[in-house]
Short mmCIF file of C-alpha atoms in Angstrom, two decimals:
data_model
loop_
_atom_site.label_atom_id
_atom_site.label_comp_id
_atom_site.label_asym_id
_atom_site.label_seq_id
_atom_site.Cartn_x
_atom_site.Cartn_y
_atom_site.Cartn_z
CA UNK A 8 -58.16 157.86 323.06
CA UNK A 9 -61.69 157.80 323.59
CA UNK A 10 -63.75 154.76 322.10
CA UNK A 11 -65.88 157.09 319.23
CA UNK A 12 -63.02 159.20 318.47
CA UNK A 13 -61.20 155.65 317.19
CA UNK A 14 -64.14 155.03 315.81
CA UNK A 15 -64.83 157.89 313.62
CA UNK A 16 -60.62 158.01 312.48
CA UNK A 17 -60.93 154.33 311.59
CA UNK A 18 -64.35 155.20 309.77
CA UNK A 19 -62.50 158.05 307.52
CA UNK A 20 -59.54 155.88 307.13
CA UNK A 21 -61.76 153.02 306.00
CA UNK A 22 -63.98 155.57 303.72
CA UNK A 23 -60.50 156.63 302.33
CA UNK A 24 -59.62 153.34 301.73
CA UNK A 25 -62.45 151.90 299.62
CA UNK A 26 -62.75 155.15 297.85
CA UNK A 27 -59.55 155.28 296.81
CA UNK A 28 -59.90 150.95 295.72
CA UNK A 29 -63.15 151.75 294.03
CA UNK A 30 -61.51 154.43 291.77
CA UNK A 31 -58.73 152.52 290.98
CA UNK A 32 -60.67 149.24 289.69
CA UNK A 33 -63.08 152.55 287.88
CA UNK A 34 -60.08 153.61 286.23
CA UNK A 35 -58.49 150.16 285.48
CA UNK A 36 -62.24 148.31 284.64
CA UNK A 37 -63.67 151.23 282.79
CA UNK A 38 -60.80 151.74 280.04
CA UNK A 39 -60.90 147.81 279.78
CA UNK A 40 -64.59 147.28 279.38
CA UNK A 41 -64.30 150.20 276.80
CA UNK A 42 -61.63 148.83 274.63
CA UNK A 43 -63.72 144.88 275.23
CA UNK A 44 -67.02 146.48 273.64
CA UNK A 45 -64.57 148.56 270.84
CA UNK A 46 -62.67 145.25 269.73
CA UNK A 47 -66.35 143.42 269.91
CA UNK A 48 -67.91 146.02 267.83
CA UNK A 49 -64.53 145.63 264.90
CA UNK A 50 -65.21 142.01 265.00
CA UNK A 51 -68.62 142.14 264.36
CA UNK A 52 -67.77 144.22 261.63
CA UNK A 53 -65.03 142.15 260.46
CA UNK A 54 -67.34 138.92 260.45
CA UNK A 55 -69.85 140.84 258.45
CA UNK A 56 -66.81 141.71 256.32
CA UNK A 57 -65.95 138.18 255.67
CA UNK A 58 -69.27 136.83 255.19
CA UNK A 59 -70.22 139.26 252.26
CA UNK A 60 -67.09 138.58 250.76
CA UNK A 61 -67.05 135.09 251.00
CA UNK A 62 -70.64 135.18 249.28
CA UNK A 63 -69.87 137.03 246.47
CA UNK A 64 -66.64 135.56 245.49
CA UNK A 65 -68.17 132.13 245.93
CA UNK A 66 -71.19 133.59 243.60
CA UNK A 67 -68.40 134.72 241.46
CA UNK A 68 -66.73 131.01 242.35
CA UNK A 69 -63.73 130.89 239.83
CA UNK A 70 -62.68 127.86 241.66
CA UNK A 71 -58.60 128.71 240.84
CA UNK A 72 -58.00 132.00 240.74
CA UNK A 73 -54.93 131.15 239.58
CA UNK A 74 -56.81 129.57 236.37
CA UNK A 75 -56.69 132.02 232.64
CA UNK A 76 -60.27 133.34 233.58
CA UNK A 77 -59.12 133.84 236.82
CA UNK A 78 -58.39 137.95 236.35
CA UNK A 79 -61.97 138.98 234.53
CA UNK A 80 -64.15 136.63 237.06
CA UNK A 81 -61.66 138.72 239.91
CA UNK A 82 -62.33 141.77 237.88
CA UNK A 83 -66.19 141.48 238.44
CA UNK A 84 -65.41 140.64 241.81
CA UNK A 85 -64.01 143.12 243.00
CA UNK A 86 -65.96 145.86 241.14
CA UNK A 87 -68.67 144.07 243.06
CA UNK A 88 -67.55 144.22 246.20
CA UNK A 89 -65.88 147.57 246.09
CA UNK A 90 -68.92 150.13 246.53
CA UNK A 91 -71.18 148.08 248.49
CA UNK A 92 -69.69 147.00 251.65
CA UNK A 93 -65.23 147.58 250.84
CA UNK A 94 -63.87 151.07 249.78
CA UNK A 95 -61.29 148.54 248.34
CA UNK A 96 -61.18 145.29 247.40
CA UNK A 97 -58.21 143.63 245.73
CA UNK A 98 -57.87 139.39 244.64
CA UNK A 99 -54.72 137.96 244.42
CA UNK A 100 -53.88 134.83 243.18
CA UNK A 101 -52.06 132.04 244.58
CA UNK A 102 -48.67 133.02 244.38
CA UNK A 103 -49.65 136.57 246.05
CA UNK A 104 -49.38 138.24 242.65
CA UNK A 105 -52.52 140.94 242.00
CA UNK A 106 -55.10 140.07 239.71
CA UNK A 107 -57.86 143.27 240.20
CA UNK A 108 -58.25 146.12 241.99
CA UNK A 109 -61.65 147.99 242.58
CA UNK A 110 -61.83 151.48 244.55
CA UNK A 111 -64.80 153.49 245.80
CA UNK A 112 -63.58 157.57 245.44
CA UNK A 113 -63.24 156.98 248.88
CA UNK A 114 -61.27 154.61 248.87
CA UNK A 115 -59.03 156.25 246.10
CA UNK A 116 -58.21 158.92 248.54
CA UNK A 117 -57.39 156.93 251.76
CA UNK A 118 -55.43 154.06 249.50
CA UNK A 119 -52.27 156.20 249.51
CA UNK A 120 -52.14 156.79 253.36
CA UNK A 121 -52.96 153.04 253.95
CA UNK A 122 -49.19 151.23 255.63
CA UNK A 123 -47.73 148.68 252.93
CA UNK A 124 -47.54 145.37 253.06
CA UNK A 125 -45.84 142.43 251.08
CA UNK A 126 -46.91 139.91 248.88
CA UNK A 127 -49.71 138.16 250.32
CA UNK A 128 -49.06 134.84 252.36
CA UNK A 129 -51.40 134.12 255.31
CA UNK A 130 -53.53 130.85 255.63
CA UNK A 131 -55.71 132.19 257.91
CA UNK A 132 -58.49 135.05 257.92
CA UNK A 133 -57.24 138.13 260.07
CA UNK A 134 -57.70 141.41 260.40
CA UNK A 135 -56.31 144.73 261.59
CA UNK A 136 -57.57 148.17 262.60
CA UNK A 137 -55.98 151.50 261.52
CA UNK A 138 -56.37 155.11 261.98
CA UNK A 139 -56.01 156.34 258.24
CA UNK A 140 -55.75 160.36 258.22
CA UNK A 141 -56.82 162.47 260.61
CA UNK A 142 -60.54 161.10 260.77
CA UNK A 143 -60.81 158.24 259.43
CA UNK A 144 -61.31 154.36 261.14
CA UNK A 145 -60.20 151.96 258.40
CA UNK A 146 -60.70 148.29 258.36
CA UNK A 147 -58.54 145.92 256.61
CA UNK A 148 -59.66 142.25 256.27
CA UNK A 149 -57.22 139.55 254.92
CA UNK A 150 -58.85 136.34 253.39
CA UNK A 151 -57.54 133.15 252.18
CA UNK A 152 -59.29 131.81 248.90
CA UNK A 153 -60.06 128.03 248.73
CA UNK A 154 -61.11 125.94 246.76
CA UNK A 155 -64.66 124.78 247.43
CA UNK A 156 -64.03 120.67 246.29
CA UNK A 157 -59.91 120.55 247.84
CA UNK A 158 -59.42 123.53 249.85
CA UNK A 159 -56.33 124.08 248.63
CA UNK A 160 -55.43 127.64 248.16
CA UNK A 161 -55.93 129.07 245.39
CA UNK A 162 -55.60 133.28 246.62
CA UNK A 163 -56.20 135.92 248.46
CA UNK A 164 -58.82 138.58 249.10
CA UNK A 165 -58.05 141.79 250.76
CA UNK A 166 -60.81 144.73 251.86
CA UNK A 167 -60.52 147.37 253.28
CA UNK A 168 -63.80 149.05 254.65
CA UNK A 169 -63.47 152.92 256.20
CA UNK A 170 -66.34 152.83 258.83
CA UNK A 171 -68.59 155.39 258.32
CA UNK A 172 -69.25 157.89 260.99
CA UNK A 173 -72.17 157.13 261.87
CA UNK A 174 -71.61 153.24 262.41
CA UNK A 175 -68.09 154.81 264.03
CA UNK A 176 -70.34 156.68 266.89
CA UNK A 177 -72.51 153.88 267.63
CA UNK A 178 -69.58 151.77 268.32
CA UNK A 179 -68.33 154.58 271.09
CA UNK A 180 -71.47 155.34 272.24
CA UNK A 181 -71.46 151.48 272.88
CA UNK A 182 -68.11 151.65 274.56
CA UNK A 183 -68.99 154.24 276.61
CA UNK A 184 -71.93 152.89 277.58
CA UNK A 185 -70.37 149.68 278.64
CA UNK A 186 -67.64 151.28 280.29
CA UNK A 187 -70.38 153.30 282.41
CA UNK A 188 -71.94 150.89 283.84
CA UNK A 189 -68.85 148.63 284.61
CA UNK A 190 -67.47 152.23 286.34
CA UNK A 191 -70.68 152.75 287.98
CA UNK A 192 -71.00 148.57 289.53
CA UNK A 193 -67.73 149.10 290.87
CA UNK A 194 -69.06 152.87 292.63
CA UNK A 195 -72.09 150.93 293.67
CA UNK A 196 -70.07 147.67 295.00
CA UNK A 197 -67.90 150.00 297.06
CA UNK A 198 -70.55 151.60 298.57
CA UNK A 199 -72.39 148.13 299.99
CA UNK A 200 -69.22 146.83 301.24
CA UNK A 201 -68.18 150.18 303.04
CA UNK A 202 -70.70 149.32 305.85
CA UNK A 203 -70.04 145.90 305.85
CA UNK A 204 -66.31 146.36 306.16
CA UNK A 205 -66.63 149.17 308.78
CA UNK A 206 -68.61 146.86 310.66
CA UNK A 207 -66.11 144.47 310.90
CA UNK A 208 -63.50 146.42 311.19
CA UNK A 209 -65.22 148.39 314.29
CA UNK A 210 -65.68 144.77 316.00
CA UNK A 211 -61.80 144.36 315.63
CA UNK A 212 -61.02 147.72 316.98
CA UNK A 213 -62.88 147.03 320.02
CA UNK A 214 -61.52 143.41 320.63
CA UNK A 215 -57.79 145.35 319.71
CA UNK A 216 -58.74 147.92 322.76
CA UNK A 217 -59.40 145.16 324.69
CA UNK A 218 -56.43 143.28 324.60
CA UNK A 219 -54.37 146.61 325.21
CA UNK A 220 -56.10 147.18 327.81
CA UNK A 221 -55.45 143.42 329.55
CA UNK A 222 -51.82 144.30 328.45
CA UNK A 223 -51.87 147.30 330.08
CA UNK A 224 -53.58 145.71 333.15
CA UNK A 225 -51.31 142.75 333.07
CA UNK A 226 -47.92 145.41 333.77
CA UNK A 227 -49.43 147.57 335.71
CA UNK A 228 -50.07 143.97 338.05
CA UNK A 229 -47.02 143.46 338.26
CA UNK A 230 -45.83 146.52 338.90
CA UNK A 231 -48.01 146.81 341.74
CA UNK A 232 -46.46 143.24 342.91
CA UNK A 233 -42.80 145.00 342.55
CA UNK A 234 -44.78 147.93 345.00
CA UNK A 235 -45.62 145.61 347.47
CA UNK A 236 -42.28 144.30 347.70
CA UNK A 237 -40.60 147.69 348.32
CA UNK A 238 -42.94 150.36 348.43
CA UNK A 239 -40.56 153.29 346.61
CA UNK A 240 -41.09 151.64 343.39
CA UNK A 241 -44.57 152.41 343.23
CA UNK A 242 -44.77 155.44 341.86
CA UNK A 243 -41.21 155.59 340.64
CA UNK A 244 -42.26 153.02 338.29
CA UNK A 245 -44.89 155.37 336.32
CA UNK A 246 -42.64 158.37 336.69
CA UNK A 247 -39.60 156.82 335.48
CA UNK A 248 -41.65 155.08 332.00
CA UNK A 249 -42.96 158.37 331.38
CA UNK A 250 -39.48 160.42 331.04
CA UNK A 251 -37.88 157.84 329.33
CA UNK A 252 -40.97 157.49 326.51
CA UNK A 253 -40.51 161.41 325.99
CA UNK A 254 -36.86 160.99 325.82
CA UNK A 255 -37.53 157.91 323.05
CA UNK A 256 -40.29 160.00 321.54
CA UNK A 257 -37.14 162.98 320.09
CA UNK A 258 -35.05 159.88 319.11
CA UNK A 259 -37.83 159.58 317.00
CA UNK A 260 -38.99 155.57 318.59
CA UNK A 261 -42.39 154.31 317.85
CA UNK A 262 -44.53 151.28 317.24
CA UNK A 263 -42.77 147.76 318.56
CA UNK A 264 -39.36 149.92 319.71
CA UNK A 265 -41.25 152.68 321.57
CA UNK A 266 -43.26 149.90 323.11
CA UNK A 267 -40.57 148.07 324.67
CA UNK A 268 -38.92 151.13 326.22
CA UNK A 269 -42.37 151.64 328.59
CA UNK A 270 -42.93 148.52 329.14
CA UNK A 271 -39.12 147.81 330.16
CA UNK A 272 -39.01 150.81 332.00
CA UNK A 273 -41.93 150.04 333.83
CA UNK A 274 -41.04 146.62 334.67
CA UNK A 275 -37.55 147.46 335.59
CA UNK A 276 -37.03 146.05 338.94
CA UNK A 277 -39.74 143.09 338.70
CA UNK A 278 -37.35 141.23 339.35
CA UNK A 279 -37.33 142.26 342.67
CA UNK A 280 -40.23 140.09 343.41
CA UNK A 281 -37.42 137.19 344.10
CA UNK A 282 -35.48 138.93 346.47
CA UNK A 283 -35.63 137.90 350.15
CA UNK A 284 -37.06 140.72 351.91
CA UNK A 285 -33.76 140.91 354.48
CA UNK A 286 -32.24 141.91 351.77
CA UNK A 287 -35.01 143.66 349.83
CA UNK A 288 -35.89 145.53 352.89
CA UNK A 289 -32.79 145.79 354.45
CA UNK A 290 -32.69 149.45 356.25
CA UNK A 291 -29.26 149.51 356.41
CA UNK A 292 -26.10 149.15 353.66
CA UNK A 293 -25.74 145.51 351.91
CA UNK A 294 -22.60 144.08 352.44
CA UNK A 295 -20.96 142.68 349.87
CA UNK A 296 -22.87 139.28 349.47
CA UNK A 297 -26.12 140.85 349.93
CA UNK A 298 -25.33 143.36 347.29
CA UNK A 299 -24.39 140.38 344.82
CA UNK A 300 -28.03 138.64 345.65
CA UNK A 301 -29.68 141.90 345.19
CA UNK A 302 -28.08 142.01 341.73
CA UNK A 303 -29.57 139.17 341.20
CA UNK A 304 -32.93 140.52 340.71
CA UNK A 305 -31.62 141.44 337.00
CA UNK A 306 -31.30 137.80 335.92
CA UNK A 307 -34.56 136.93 337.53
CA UNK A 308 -36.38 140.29 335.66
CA UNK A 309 -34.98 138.63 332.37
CA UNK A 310 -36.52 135.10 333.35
CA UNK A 311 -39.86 136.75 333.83
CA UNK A 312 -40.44 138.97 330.80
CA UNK A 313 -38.76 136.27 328.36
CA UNK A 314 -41.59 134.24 326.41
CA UNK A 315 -44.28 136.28 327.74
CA UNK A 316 -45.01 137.50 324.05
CA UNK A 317 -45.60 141.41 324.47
CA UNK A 318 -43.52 141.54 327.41
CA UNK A 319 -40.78 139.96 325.21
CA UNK A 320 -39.26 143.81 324.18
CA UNK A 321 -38.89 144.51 327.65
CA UNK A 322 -36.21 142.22 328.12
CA UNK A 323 -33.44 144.91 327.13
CA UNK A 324 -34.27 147.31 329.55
CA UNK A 325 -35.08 144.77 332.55
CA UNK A 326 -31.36 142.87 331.65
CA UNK A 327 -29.63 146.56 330.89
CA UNK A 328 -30.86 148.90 333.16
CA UNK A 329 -27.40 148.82 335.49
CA UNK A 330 -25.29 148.72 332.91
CA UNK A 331 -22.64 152.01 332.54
CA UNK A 332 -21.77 153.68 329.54
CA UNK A 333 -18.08 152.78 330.37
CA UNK A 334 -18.82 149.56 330.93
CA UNK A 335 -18.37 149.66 334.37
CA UNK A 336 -22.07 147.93 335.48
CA UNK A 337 -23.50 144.96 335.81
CA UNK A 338 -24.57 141.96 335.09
CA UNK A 339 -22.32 141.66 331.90
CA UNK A 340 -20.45 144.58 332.10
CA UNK A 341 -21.36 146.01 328.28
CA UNK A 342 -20.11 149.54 327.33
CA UNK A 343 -20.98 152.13 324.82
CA UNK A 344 -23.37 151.01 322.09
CA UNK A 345 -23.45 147.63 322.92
CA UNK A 346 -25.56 148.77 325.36
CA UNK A 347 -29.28 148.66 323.91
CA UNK A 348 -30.72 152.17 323.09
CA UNK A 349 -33.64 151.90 325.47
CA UNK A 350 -31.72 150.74 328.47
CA UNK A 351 -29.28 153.76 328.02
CA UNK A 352 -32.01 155.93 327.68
CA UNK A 353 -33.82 154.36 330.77
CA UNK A 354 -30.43 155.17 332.95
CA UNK A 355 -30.75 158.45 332.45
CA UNK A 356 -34.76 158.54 333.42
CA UNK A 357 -33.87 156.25 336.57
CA UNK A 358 -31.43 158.38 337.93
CA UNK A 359 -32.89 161.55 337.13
CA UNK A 360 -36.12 160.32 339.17
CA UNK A 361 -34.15 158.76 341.77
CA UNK A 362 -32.56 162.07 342.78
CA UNK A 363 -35.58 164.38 342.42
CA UNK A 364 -37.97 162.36 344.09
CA UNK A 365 -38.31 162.06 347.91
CA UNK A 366 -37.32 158.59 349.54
CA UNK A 367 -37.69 157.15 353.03
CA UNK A 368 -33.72 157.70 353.53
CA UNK A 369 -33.16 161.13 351.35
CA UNK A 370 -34.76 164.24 350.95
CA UNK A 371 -35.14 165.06 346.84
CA UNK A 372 -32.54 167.33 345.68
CA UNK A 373 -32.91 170.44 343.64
CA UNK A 374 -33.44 170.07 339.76
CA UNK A 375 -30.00 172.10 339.28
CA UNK A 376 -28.08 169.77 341.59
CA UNK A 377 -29.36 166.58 340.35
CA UNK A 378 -28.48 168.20 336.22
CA UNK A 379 -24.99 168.95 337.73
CA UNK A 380 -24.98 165.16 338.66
CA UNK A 381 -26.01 163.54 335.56
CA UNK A 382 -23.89 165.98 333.32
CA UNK A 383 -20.63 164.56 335.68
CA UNK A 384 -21.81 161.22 334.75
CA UNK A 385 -22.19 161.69 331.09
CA UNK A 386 -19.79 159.62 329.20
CA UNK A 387 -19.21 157.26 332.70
CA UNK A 388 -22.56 155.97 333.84
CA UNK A 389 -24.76 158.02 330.71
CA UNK A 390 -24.65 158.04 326.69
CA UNK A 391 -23.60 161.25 325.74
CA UNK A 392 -26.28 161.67 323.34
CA UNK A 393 -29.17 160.66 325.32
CA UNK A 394 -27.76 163.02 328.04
CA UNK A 395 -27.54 166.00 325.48
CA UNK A 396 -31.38 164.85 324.07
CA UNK A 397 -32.40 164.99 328.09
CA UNK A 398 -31.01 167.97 329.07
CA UNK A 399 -33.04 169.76 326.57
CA UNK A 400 -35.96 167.77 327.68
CA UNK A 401 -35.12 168.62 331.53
CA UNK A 402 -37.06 171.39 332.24
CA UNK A 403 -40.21 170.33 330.84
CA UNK A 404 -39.94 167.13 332.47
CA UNK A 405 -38.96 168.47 336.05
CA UNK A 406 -41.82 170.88 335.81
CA UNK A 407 -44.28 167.94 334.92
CA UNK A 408 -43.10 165.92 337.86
CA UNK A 409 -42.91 168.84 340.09
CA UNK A 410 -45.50 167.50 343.26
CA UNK A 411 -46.79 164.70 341.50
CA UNK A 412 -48.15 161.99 343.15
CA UNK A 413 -48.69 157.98 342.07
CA UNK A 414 -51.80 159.14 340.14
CA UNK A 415 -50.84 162.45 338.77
CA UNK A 416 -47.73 160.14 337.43
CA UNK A 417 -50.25 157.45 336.37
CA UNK A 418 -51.94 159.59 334.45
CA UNK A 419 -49.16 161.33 332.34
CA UNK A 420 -47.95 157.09 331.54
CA UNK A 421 -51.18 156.05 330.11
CA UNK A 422 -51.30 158.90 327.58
CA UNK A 423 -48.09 157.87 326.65
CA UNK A 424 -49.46 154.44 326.92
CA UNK A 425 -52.60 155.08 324.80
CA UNK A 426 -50.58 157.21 322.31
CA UNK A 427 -47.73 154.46 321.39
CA UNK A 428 -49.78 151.44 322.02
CA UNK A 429 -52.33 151.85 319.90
CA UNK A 430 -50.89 152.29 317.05
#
């Protein structure tokens, strides 16, 4: 994939990204900061609550309002503070019984909607906030009543203040005005880290390119050290990675899995690199002890990929690429699904190419005869099911192959290479 088309994906993916983080924290912040400047706005009006009772009951100071004068000096109290800043204000003395009661007409008509509660029995101011009706913000303020010299307590004052409308819309215009600008810092902050991030992120990209591409460099080395050794494996090598990556692309492999199939297949024989070349390049048959060195070149495949990080997923087609479905190959001799996936999906690829390509000792044979082949073997030397996934693959991939040369097949593996590597 070219360099700016990464570039402008990763750019819309980023974009995405902080977009979508930036409306999130708007929709979590916002709310927040809305509800923060609401329950400000009730204390405020709560404190103010407080404070004007407190000074008129202390200006009314019956200093036991559990004391015989205690009900008129709670009467004049209340009728007080009802009407100026309470709808209703109620005393109670110390053993939570009521002493007065003072409504505004407001107050009158909201008292009946307003949730019981029992005797009082708090030693602490509090408060609570209620929707009263259909319209109408209530607040209810619950006061201890001490004794200025002891503090002992001596009863209780309860208010209840509806906030007016007016006062009720400046405390949402607040709210809304708070939650605004949190909303819009988090719009803005997204936007200045965007570029930063992309920046970043571009610089990452790049270096990631870069070490693909001294990954892909690094197996394509070797491969071209397995082609100097025995120059049929050359192009073979590309060919064969390529059908078996479109064979693992319908079982539906990708990332790590898909990976390891084209590097494994690639680096099939590399273990050939260890093998004398009177054996290597023997022209004739391999008797039987040369046949059991040349096997060896499994073993030594395994010792090469192992611990060679990427390379590491490799190892399963480099130590399984002779073994037979009936368990019939070599080196261990494994049958059926004990065989890894990709190495019985690399059999079939190997074979197929080995047949249809031209070699120094045979002539390639034609795509029917070498299907007629490989459908024999199915269920000996082939997995059934990667044989019934290739043959419908067959077609396409003998008509891709058709005339190709090392670079033609070059070509068609590093798409697959680009594709599934750099992911």
């Amino acid at each position: 994939m070219h360099p700016l088309l990464v570039m402008n994906r990763f750019n819309r993916r980023a974009a995405a990204r902080i977009a979508g983080v930036t409306v999130l924290l708007v929709a979590i912040v916002a709310p927040l900061a809305w509800w923060v400047a609401r329950a400000n706005a009730e204390s405020e009006v709560v404190s103010l609550a407080v404070e004007e009772s407190n000074r008129l009951l202390r200006h009314y100071g019956a200093a036991d309002w559990s004391a015989a004068n205690a009900a008129v000096a709670a009467q004049v109290a209340v009728m007080n503070l009802s009407g100026g800043f309470f709808d209703i204000a109620e005393i109670y003395d110390a053993g939570g019984a009521k002493l007065a009661e003072s409504l505004t007409p407001l107050g009158e008509s909201v008292e009946k909607l307003m949730p019981n509660h029992g005797r009082p029995a708090y030693a602490a101011a509090s408060y609570e906030s209620l929707t009263v009706g259909a319209d109408h913000w209530a607040l209810r303020v619950f006061i201890p009543l001490r004794s200025p010299t002891s503090q002992q307590l001596s009863g209780y004052f309860e208010g209840v203040r509806i906030v007016p409308a007016w006062q009720r819309q400046s405390v949402q215009a607040a709210a809304v005005k708070l939650a605004a600008i949190v909303g819009l810092s988090a719009l803005l902050c997204g936007a200045a880290i965007y570029p930063i991030v992309v920046t970043l992120s571009a610089e990452n990209e790049r270096k990631t390119l870069e070490v693909l591409d001294s990954h892909i460099s690094m197996m394509e080395a070797l491969g071209r050290a397995i082609a100097k050794r025995d120059s049929d494996t050359g192009a073979h090598n590309y060919r064969v990675a390529w059908i078996a990556a479109r064979i693992g692309e319908e079982f539906g492999l990708t990332g790590s899995a898909m990976q390891a199939l084209i590097a494994g297949s690639f680096l099939h024989d590399v273990g050939k690199i260890g093998i004398a070349d009177a054996i290597l390049l023997k022209p004739a048959r391999l008797d039987d002890a040369e046949m059991a060195l040349m096997r060896t070149h499994v073993s030594q495949g395994e010792e090469i990929v192992t611990g060679m990080g990427w390379l590491d997923g490799a190892n399963e087609v480099v130590a399984g690429h002779h073994e037979k479905w009936d368990g019939t190959g070599y080196p261990r001799r494994l049958a059926g699904e004990a065989i890894p996936l990709s190495a019985r999906i690399f059999a079939v690829a190997d074979v197929f190419d080995a047949l249809s390509s031209k070699r120094p000792y045979k002539e390639p044979l034609p795509f029917g005869q070498v299907m007629q082949i490989l459908r024999q073997d199915s269920g000996r030397h082939f997995d059934p099911a990667v044989m019934a996934v290739f043959e419908r693959l067959s077609e396409e991939i003998g008509q891709a192959l058709q005339g190709s040369t090392e670079h033609s097949a070059r070509q068609l593996l590093e798409a697959q290479i680009r594709k599934h590597f750099a992911q």
